[in-house]
Amino acid sequence: MQLSVIIPVYNTQDYLSCCLDSVLEQRIKDMEIICVDDGSTDGSGKVLDQYAALDSRIKVIHQDNKGLVRARKSGIQIAKGEYSAYVDSDDWIEPDMYETLCSVAEQYHVDLVSCGYILEKGMRTEFCDGFPEGLYRDEELGILQEQVFFREDSGKPGIRPCLWNKLFRTSILKKVQMSIPDEVSNGEDRICTVAYMLEAESVYIMERAFYHYVFHQNSMSRREDAHYLDKLGRVYRSLRSLYQHPKFSERMRLQCELYIVSRMLEGLNAYMGFSVPDLMWLNPKWMESIPEKASIVLYGAGRLGKACYRQIVSDYKKGLRLLAWVDRNYMNLTGYPRDIDSPEFIRNAEYDFVLIALVERQHAQEAQKQLVKEYGVDEEKIIWVEQKDIFWEYAEVAGLLERKPEQWN
């Protein structure tokens, strides 16, 4: 058999049919679909059984709730395909995803194929790995392994940690997945990806996006978690267990430790339920380029917009005036310290600058085009500052990173 697709399932009844249909519609036919019902209580198990009754390729495992790592283990243990892949049960995939990835794996005889993915979160944003598309073996693979966490010339992700945008060689994945501790429930994808990269002899990176990662407001991963740092400690201990691997270099250890610092800051800012989030995320130096007492229209009321708002209204030294706070979704936004207006406000307003408070460069560029075309904003009055995680500044000042921008043009 060519391919085993493993789908861990826990209480995703509302999205499960979309996921299963997208897998069943794959153009590759020589595959099995292993669905692991991890103690669902919402009827997901019944949906799986109904689909299995209609298609012999579907195998269903029902088990008590043991967590994602154990569910993945249950699936990979019985996988018969030469290659294996994971799909989250509330996402969906393009119909030619596995046909394409398997073809690449066989053409280049590689142990791992990694492709791009699309974040479905109101707006669509494409992500891919931080290295150019192509085949990586020998010395180039070594560079890929050493920068699996971050590209040192940019600070951007090296290999995306998610498992669902990848095609694995089953024989290697079984060994790696079974070594992940069951109790790890935060960062388990990262641990598996790093461990697998140490075992792989060849990798092919694709830029094209096949996988649709759907953001749901009720996602468990987005809720407050007072035990976040405890869980991060388990991730660190699991990664430390890889330090003795013959391919785990000192540069990888440094990257690992920077990764733990970044996740610690992320937890403090976003996940631990602090009354004032993002205290250590937005660097206040971004305001240095704005003249004193300038009138600002803040565009974007998401996480970054909230952080910018707090800094603007609390910085009495510059005396910036927040003229308005606007967002395209203004009608659905409540609970803010001031009213959120429609972007239409900009059309007749007198301001010095429009500050785009959007994290992703792609979204910011789209917003800039809209501001210029629809609202007549002068491009010279538009400000967008890329927010760089603070820990990178400390790492650079300490001389911890060997930067070679010319290496991956």
PDB file of C-alpha atoms in Angstrom, residues 112-117 127-133 144 148 151 156-162 165-166 193 203-207:
ATOM      1  CA  LEU A 112      10.051  13.691   3.950  1.00  0.00           C
ATOM      2  CA  VAL A 113       8.042  16.021   1.729  1.00  0.00           C
ATOM      3  CA  SER A 114       6.911  19.279   3.311  1.00  0.00           C
ATOM      4  CA  CYS A 115       4.481  21.636   1.584  1.00  0.00           C
ATOM      5  CA  GLY A 116       2.756  24.947   2.283  1.00  0.00           C
ATOM      6  CA  TYR A 117      -0.572  25.468   3.975  1.00  0.00           C
ATOM      7  CA  PHE A 127       2.561  29.823   4.782  1.00  0.00           C
ATOM      8  CA  CYS A 128       5.477  27.668   3.715  1.00  0.00           C
ATOM      9  CA  ASP A 129       8.831  26.589   5.107  1.00  0.00           C
ATOM     10  CA  GLY A 130      11.598  29.142   5.394  1.00  0.00           C
ATOM     11  CA  PHE A 131      13.880  27.532   2.802  1.00  0.00           C
ATOM     12  CA  PRO A 132      13.653  27.526  -1.011  1.00  0.00           C
ATOM     13  CA  GLU A 133      11.760  24.784  -2.794  1.00  0.00           C
ATOM     14  CA  LEU A 144      18.338  22.363   7.087  1.00  0.00           C
ATOM     15  CA  VAL A 148      15.038  23.424  11.714  1.00  0.00           C
ATOM     16  CA  ARG A 151      16.433  30.600   9.824  1.00  0.00           C
ATOM     17  CA  LYS A 156      11.654  33.257  10.514  1.00  0.00           C
ATOM     18  CA  PRO A 157      10.652  29.587  10.908  1.00  0.00           C
ATOM     19  CA  GLY A 158      12.985  27.071   9.322  1.00  0.00           C
ATOM     20  CA  ILE A 159      10.787  23.991   8.921  1.00  0.00           C
ATOM     21  CA  ARG A 160       7.190  24.580   9.977  1.00  0.00           C
ATOM     22  CA  PRO A 161       6.556  22.356  13.021  1.00  0.00           C
ATOM     23  CA  CYS A 162       3.061  21.174  12.052  1.00  0.00           C
ATOM     24  CA  ASN A 165       1.536  19.560   5.921  1.00  0.00           C
ATOM     25  CA  LYS A 166       4.017  16.728   5.530  1.00  0.00           C
ATOM     26  CA  THR A 193       9.320  17.219  13.488  1.00  0.00           C
ATOM     27  CA  VAL A 203      13.939  16.103   2.370  1.00  0.00           C
ATOM     28  CA  TYR A 204      11.994  17.832  -0.387  1.00  0.00           C
ATOM     29  CA  ILE A 205      10.423  21.220   0.301  1.00  0.00           C
ATOM     30  CA  MET A 206       7.470  22.459  -1.736  1.00  0.00           C
ATOM     31  CA  GLU A 207       6.101  25.980  -1.647  1.00  0.00           C
TER      32      GLU A 207
END
